[in-house]
mmCIF file of C-alpha atoms and ligand atoms in Angstrom:
data_model
loop_
_atom_site.group_PDB
_atom_site.id
_atom_site.type_symbol
_atom_site.label_atom_id
_atom_site.label_comp_id
_atom_site.label_asym_id
_atom_site.label_seq_id
_atom_site.Cartn_x
_atom_site.Cartn_y
_atom_site.Cartn_z
ATOM 1 C CA MET K 1 -31.224 16.362 13.043
ATOM 2 C CA THR K 2 -29.505 13.088 13.936
ATOM 3 C CA VAL K 3 -25.826 13.050 13.162
ATOM 4 C CA ASP K 4 -24.345 9.571 12.873
ATOM 5 C CA LEU K 5 -20.585 10.036 12.695
ATOM 6 C CA ILE K 6 -19.889 6.309 12.885
ATOM 7 C CA LYS K 7 -21.975 5.690 9.779
ATOM 8 C CA LEU K 8 -20.180 8.572 8.090
ATOM 9 C CA ILE K 9 -16.755 7.088 8.906
ATOM 10 C CA TYR K 10 -17.966 3.679 7.714
ATOM 11 C CA GLU K 11 -19.092 5.161 4.371
ATOM 12 C CA LEU K 12 -15.712 6.901 3.988
ATOM 13 C CA SER K 13 -13.891 3.612 4.592
ATOM 14 C CA LYS K 14 -16.118 1.902 2.036
ATOM 15 C CA LYS K 15 -15.311 4.597 -0.510
ATOM 16 C CA GLU K 16 -11.604 4.136 0.215
ATOM 17 C CA LEU K 17 -11.863 0.413 -0.468
ATOM 18 C CA SER K 18 -13.845 0.923 -3.687
ATOM 19 C CA LYS K 19 -10.899 2.831 -5.178
ATOM 20 C CA HIS K 20 -8.998 -0.455 -5.487
ATOM 21 C CA VAL K 21 -11.065 -2.152 -8.167
ATOM 22 C CA ARG K 22 -9.780 -5.607 -9.026
ATOM 23 C CA GLU K 23 -9.039 -6.394 -12.679
ATOM 24 C CA ALA K 24 -7.565 -9.650 -13.969
ATOM 25 C CA ASN K 25 -4.316 -8.244 -15.426
ATOM 26 C CA VAL K 26 -3.844 -5.416 -12.936
ATOM 27 C CA TYR K 27 -1.508 -5.641 -9.934
ATOM 28 C CA TRP K 28 -1.565 -2.870 -7.363
ATOM 29 C CA VAL K 29 1.772 -1.880 -5.845
ATOM 30 C CA SER K 30 0.444 -3.056 -2.475
ATOM 31 C CA ASP K 31 0.029 -6.574 -3.982
ATOM 32 C CA LEU K 32 3.745 -6.682 -4.791
ATOM 33 C CA VAL K 33 4.953 -6.073 -1.251
ATOM 34 C CA ARG K 34 2.882 -8.686 0.556
ATOM 35 C CA CYS K 35 1.749 -12.294 0.121
ATOM 36 C CA LEU K 36 0.545 -12.376 -3.498
ATOM 37 C CA LEU K 37 -1.973 -15.085 -2.741
ATOM 38 C CA LYS K 38 -4.099 -12.479 -0.963
ATOM 39 C CA ARG K 39 -4.767 -10.866 -4.347
ATOM 40 C CA ASP K 40 -6.215 -14.159 -5.677
ATOM 41 C CA TYR K 41 -8.365 -14.555 -2.585
ATOM 42 C CA GLU K 42 -9.617 -10.980 -2.832
ATOM 43 C CA ILE K 43 -10.813 -11.745 -6.378
ATOM 44 C CA LYS K 44 -12.368 -15.093 -5.369
ATOM 45 C CA TYR K 45 -13.770 -14.257 -1.934
ATOM 46 C CA PRO K 46 -14.233 -10.468 -1.826
ATOM 47 C CA GLU K 47 -16.647 -10.568 1.124
ATOM 48 C CA LEU K 48 -14.045 -12.108 3.449
ATOM 49 C CA GLY K 49 -11.829 -9.052 3.172
ATOM 50 C CA LEU K 50 -14.613 -6.625 4.018
ATOM 51 C CA ARG K 51 -14.140 -6.980 7.749
ATOM 52 C CA GLU K 52 -10.923 -4.946 7.380
ATOM 53 C CA LEU K 53 -13.130 -2.040 6.373
ATOM 54 C CA PHE K 54 -14.023 -1.111 9.889
ATOM 55 C CA THR K 55 -11.043 -2.055 11.992
ATOM 56 C CA PRO K 56 -9.987 0.836 14.224
ATOM 57 C CA ALA K 57 -6.425 0.481 12.901
ATOM 58 C CA PHE K 58 -7.622 1.009 9.300
ATOM 59 C CA ILE K 59 -9.737 4.005 10.279
ATOM 60 C CA TYR K 60 -6.953 5.500 12.400
ATOM 61 C CA GLY K 61 -4.486 5.175 9.517
ATOM 62 C CA SER K 62 -6.929 6.678 7.063
ATOM 63 C CA MET K 63 -7.571 9.691 9.345
ATOM 64 C CA ILE K 64 -3.835 10.338 9.752
ATOM 65 C CA HIS K 65 -3.436 10.184 5.967
ATOM 66 C CA ARG K 66 -6.221 12.684 5.386
ATOM 67 C CA GLY K 67 -4.884 14.981 8.110
ATOM 68 C CA LEU K 68 -1.327 15.068 6.816
ATOM 69 C CA GLN K 69 -2.461 15.403 3.214
ATOM 70 C CA SER K 70 -4.569 18.445 4.190
ATOM 71 C CA ILE K 71 -1.584 19.983 5.994
ATOM 72 C CA LEU K 72 0.621 19.423 2.936
ATOM 73 C CA LYS K 73 -2.035 21.099 0.765
ATOM 74 C CA GLU K 74 -2.199 24.019 3.170
ATOM 75 C CA ILE K 75 1.573 24.511 3.082
ATOM 76 C CA PHE K 76 2.502 23.663 -0.494
ATOM 77 C CA ALA K 77 -0.793 24.536 -2.263
ATOM 78 C CA ASP K 78 -0.595 23.650 -5.962
ATOM 79 C CA LYS K 79 2.974 22.349 -5.623
ATOM 80 C CA VAL K 80 1.612 19.205 -4.016
ATOM 81 C CA MET K 81 -0.742 16.571 -5.445
ATOM 82 C CA VAL K 82 -2.438 14.037 -3.186
ATOM 83 C CA GLU K 83 -3.788 10.563 -3.937
ATOM 84 C CA VAL K 84 -2.005 10.485 -7.286
ATOM 85 C CA GLU K 85 -2.610 7.418 -9.422
ATOM 86 C CA SER K 86 -0.346 6.053 -12.141
ATOM 87 C CA SER K 87 0.105 2.815 -14.056
ATOM 88 C CA LYS K 88 2.732 1.105 -16.191
ATOM 89 C CA GLU K 89 2.545 -1.957 -18.407
ATOM 90 C CA ILE K 90 5.278 -4.561 -18.093
ATOM 91 C CA LYS K 91 6.039 -7.761 -19.989
ATOM 92 C CA LEU K 92 6.495 -10.922 -17.993
ATOM 93 C CA PRO K 93 9.682 -12.922 -18.719
ATOM 94 C CA GLY K 94 9.367 -16.068 -20.824
ATOM 95 C CA SER K 95 5.895 -15.225 -22.147
ATOM 96 C CA SER K 96 4.059 -12.688 -24.271
ATOM 97 C CA GLU K 97 1.822 -11.806 -21.315
ATOM 98 C CA LYS K 98 1.672 -8.206 -20.208
ATOM 99 C CA VAL K 99 0.346 -6.939 -16.897
ATOM 100 C CA VAL K 100 -0.436 -3.473 -15.624
ATOM 101 C CA ILE K 101 1.091 -2.186 -12.386
ATOM 102 C CA LYS K 102 -1.048 0.450 -10.706
ATOM 103 C CA GLY K 103 -0.290 2.562 -7.683
ATOM 104 C CA ARG K 104 -1.622 5.505 -5.753
ATOM 105 C CA ALA K 105 0.929 7.742 -4.036
ATOM 106 C CA ASP K 106 -0.149 9.542 -0.875
ATOM 107 C CA ALA K 107 1.395 12.770 -2.117
ATOM 108 C CA ILE K 108 3.814 14.070 -4.735
ATOM 109 C CA LEU K 109 5.594 17.356 -4.202
ATOM 110 C CA VAL K 110 6.819 19.253 -7.257
ATOM 111 C CA THR K 111 10.263 20.751 -6.569
ATOM 112 C CA ASP K 112 12.922 22.439 -8.747
ATOM 113 C CA GLU K 113 14.982 19.240 -8.476
ATOM 114 C CA GLY K 114 12.187 16.959 -9.633
ATOM 115 C CA ASN K 115 9.156 15.261 -8.154
ATOM 116 C CA LEU K 116 9.378 13.993 -4.584
ATOM 117 C CA GLY K 117 7.097 11.233 -3.292
ATOM 118 C CA ILE K 118 5.609 11.229 0.206
ATOM 119 C CA GLU K 119 4.373 7.967 1.696
ATOM 120 C CA ILE K 120 2.567 8.126 5.040
ATOM 121 C CA LYS K 121 2.593 5.159 7.427
ATOM 122 C CA THR K 122 1.082 4.631 10.835
ATOM 123 C CA SER K 123 2.191 1.943 13.226
ATOM 124 C CA ARG K 124 1.432 0.813 16.772
ATOM 125 C CA SER K 125 5.109 0.641 17.588
ATOM 126 C CA ASP K 126 8.287 2.303 16.368
ATOM 127 C CA MET K 127 10.349 -0.884 16.494
ATOM 128 C CA ASN K 128 12.353 -1.894 13.434
ATOM 129 C CA LEU K 129 11.583 1.187 11.380
ATOM 130 C CA PRO K 130 11.618 1.498 8.456
ATOM 131 C CA HIS K 131 9.882 -1.765 7.595
ATOM 132 C CA ASP K 132 11.257 -3.634 4.578
ATOM 133 C CA HIS K 133 7.896 -3.909 2.824
ATOM 134 C CA HIS K 134 7.351 -0.145 3.169
ATOM 135 C CA VAL K 135 10.782 0.638 1.708
ATOM 136 C CA ASP K 136 10.034 -1.797 -1.154
ATOM 137 C CA GLN K 137 6.690 -0.088 -1.753
ATOM 138 C CA VAL K 138 8.334 3.319 -1.978
ATOM 139 C CA MET K 139 11.055 1.989 -4.306
ATOM 140 C CA ILE K 140 8.257 0.796 -6.597
ATOM 141 C CA TYR K 141 6.599 4.236 -6.421
ATOM 142 C CA ASN K 142 9.931 5.859 -7.339
ATOM 143 C CA TRP K 143 9.880 3.661 -10.463
ATOM 144 C CA LEU K 144 6.167 4.029 -11.253
ATOM 145 C CA PHE K 145 5.992 7.825 -10.861
ATOM 146 C CA ASN K 146 9.554 8.534 -12.026
ATOM 147 C CA LEU K 147 10.339 10.267 -8.749
ATOM 148 C CA LYS K 148 13.644 11.854 -7.824
ATOM 149 C CA TYR K 149 13.276 10.213 -4.419
ATOM 150 C CA SER K 150 10.647 9.652 -1.713
ATOM 151 C CA LEU K 151 10.113 10.392 1.939
ATOM 152 C CA LEU K 152 8.670 7.603 4.015
ATOM 153 C CA ILE K 153 7.083 9.178 7.072
ATOM 154 C CA TYR K 154 6.001 7.216 10.152
ATOM 155 C CA ILE K 155 3.472 8.445 12.689
ATOM 156 C CA THR K 156 3.624 6.199 15.761
ATOM 157 C CA PRO K 157 2.758 6.773 19.438
ATOM 158 C CA ASP K 158 6.497 6.828 20.301
ATOM 159 C CA ARG K 159 8.112 8.417 17.287
ATOM 160 C CA VAL K 160 7.310 10.601 14.315
ATOM 161 C CA THR K 161 10.114 10.268 11.828
ATOM 162 C CA GLN K 162 10.990 10.190 8.160
ATOM 163 C CA TYR K 163 13.348 8.212 5.927
ATOM 164 C CA GLU K 164 14.667 9.148 2.494
ATOM 165 C CA VAL K 165 14.328 6.390 -0.076
ATOM 166 C CA LEU K 166 16.544 7.094 -3.077
ATOM 167 C CA ASP K 167 16.542 3.711 -4.809
ATOM 168 C CA ARG K 168 14.087 2.633 -7.422
ATOM 169 C CA ILE K 169 13.146 -0.867 -8.451
ATOM 170 C CA LEU K 170 14.000 -2.287 -11.903
ATOM 171 C CA ASP K 171 11.400 -3.504 -14.431
ATOM 172 C CA SER K 172 12.788 -7.042 -14.072
ATOM 173 C CA GLU K 173 12.365 -6.940 -10.269
ATOM 174 C CA VAL K 174 8.749 -5.826 -10.648
ATOM 175 C CA ALA K 175 8.126 -8.765 -13.017
ATOM 176 C CA ASP K 176 9.772 -11.133 -10.498
ATOM 177 C CA ARG K 177 7.376 -9.915 -7.823
ATOM 178 C CA VAL K 178 4.353 -10.550 -10.070
ATOM 179 C CA LEU K 179 5.558 -14.141 -10.506
ATOM 180 C CA ASP K 180 6.617 -14.672 -6.886
ATOM 181 C CA THR K 181 5.113 -17.761 -5.281
ATOM 182 C CA ARG K 182 6.408 -17.342 -1.727
ATOM 183 C CA TYR K 183 3.292 -17.690 0.406
ATOM 184 C CA PRO K 184 3.386 -15.823 2.707
ATOM 185 C CA ARG K 185 6.039 -13.253 1.761
ATOM 186 C CA TYR K 186 6.654 -12.493 5.472
ATOM 187 C CA PRO K 187 6.059 -15.022 8.289
ATOM 188 C CA TRP K 188 3.948 -12.552 10.336
ATOM 189 C CA GLU K 189 1.452 -11.892 7.538
ATOM 190 C CA CYS K 190 -0.848 -14.842 8.234
ATOM 191 C CA ASN K 191 -1.611 -13.451 11.716
ATOM 192 C CA TYR K 192 -3.293 -10.442 10.155
ATOM 193 C CA CYS K 193 -4.777 -12.109 7.061
ATOM 194 C CA ALA K 194 -8.548 -12.308 6.580
ATOM 195 C CA TYR K 195 -8.037 -15.371 4.355
ATOM 196 C CA SER K 196 -6.135 -17.412 6.949
ATOM 197 C CA VAL K 197 -9.457 -19.160 7.694
ATOM 198 C CA LEU K 198 -9.235 -21.058 4.403
ATOM 199 C CA CYS K 199 -5.629 -20.821 3.248
ATOM 200 C CA PRO K 200 -3.597 -24.050 3.020
ATOM 201 C CA TYR K 201 -0.349 -22.056 3.212
ATOM 202 C CA LYS K 202 -1.123 -20.411 6.530
ATOM 203 C CA LYS K 203 1.958 -20.299 8.762
ATOM 204 C CA THR K 204 1.357 -20.422 12.489
ATOM 205 C CA PRO K 205 4.108 -18.966 14.664
ATOM 206 C CA ARG K 206 5.512 -21.441 17.221
HETATM 207 S S1 LIG S 1 -2.931 -16.968 5.293
HETATM 208 FE FE1 LIG S 1 -0.801 -16.424 4.953
HETATM 209 S S2 LIG S 1 -0.188 -17.569 3.127
HETATM 210 FE FE2 LIG S 1 -2.422 -17.546 3.193
HETATM 211 S S3 LIG S 1 -3.043 -15.799 1.957
HETATM 212 FE FE3 LIG S 1 -2.920 -15.107 4.067
HETATM 213 S S4 LIG S 1 -0.854 -14.311 4.264
HETATM 214 FE FE4 LIG S 1 -0.884 -15.566 2.434
#
């Protein structure tokens, strides 16, 4: 029997990607914490984003997620849910248009005090933790899943640490993010963007 582990990992990554199906009026939480133009490009040029499917960083992150989720399951059994999906409809200001915000939490732990979100992040370095866009993401999850609070956990080569995120975003702030036209949202984003090869807004660091 020939065992091809690389092909197996590739298929797993493909499956991971297929969970984020694009629909015209649906915004994933991840869209709201990064350059929103990437969402448009993913709809228009889906093939360009596929190269991210097999980057070692993506695979590494995905393995850490699976590992920690299995550990949580082992410890908390049916008190913990992993890969939990939820959605909420919001109205955009100044129009009758409604959009759906969808998100998938890494894990939700049911406690006597209420539900607690767990968001797992990997990073090459432990500088400047926690990152603003990760805190924003978790604040949106607190809103979307009606969580008491969330733990943002970082697994890095130099530090394994967690942050409590108590705040939750407001409906109006979510709508503002859907309408945001700052491209990119963060100056460093273009360096890692698959669409930088065609984007007129690309920012090049000096
Ligand atoms: S290149 Fe920069 S501005 Fe253009 S889509 Fe990518 S992140 Fe956004």
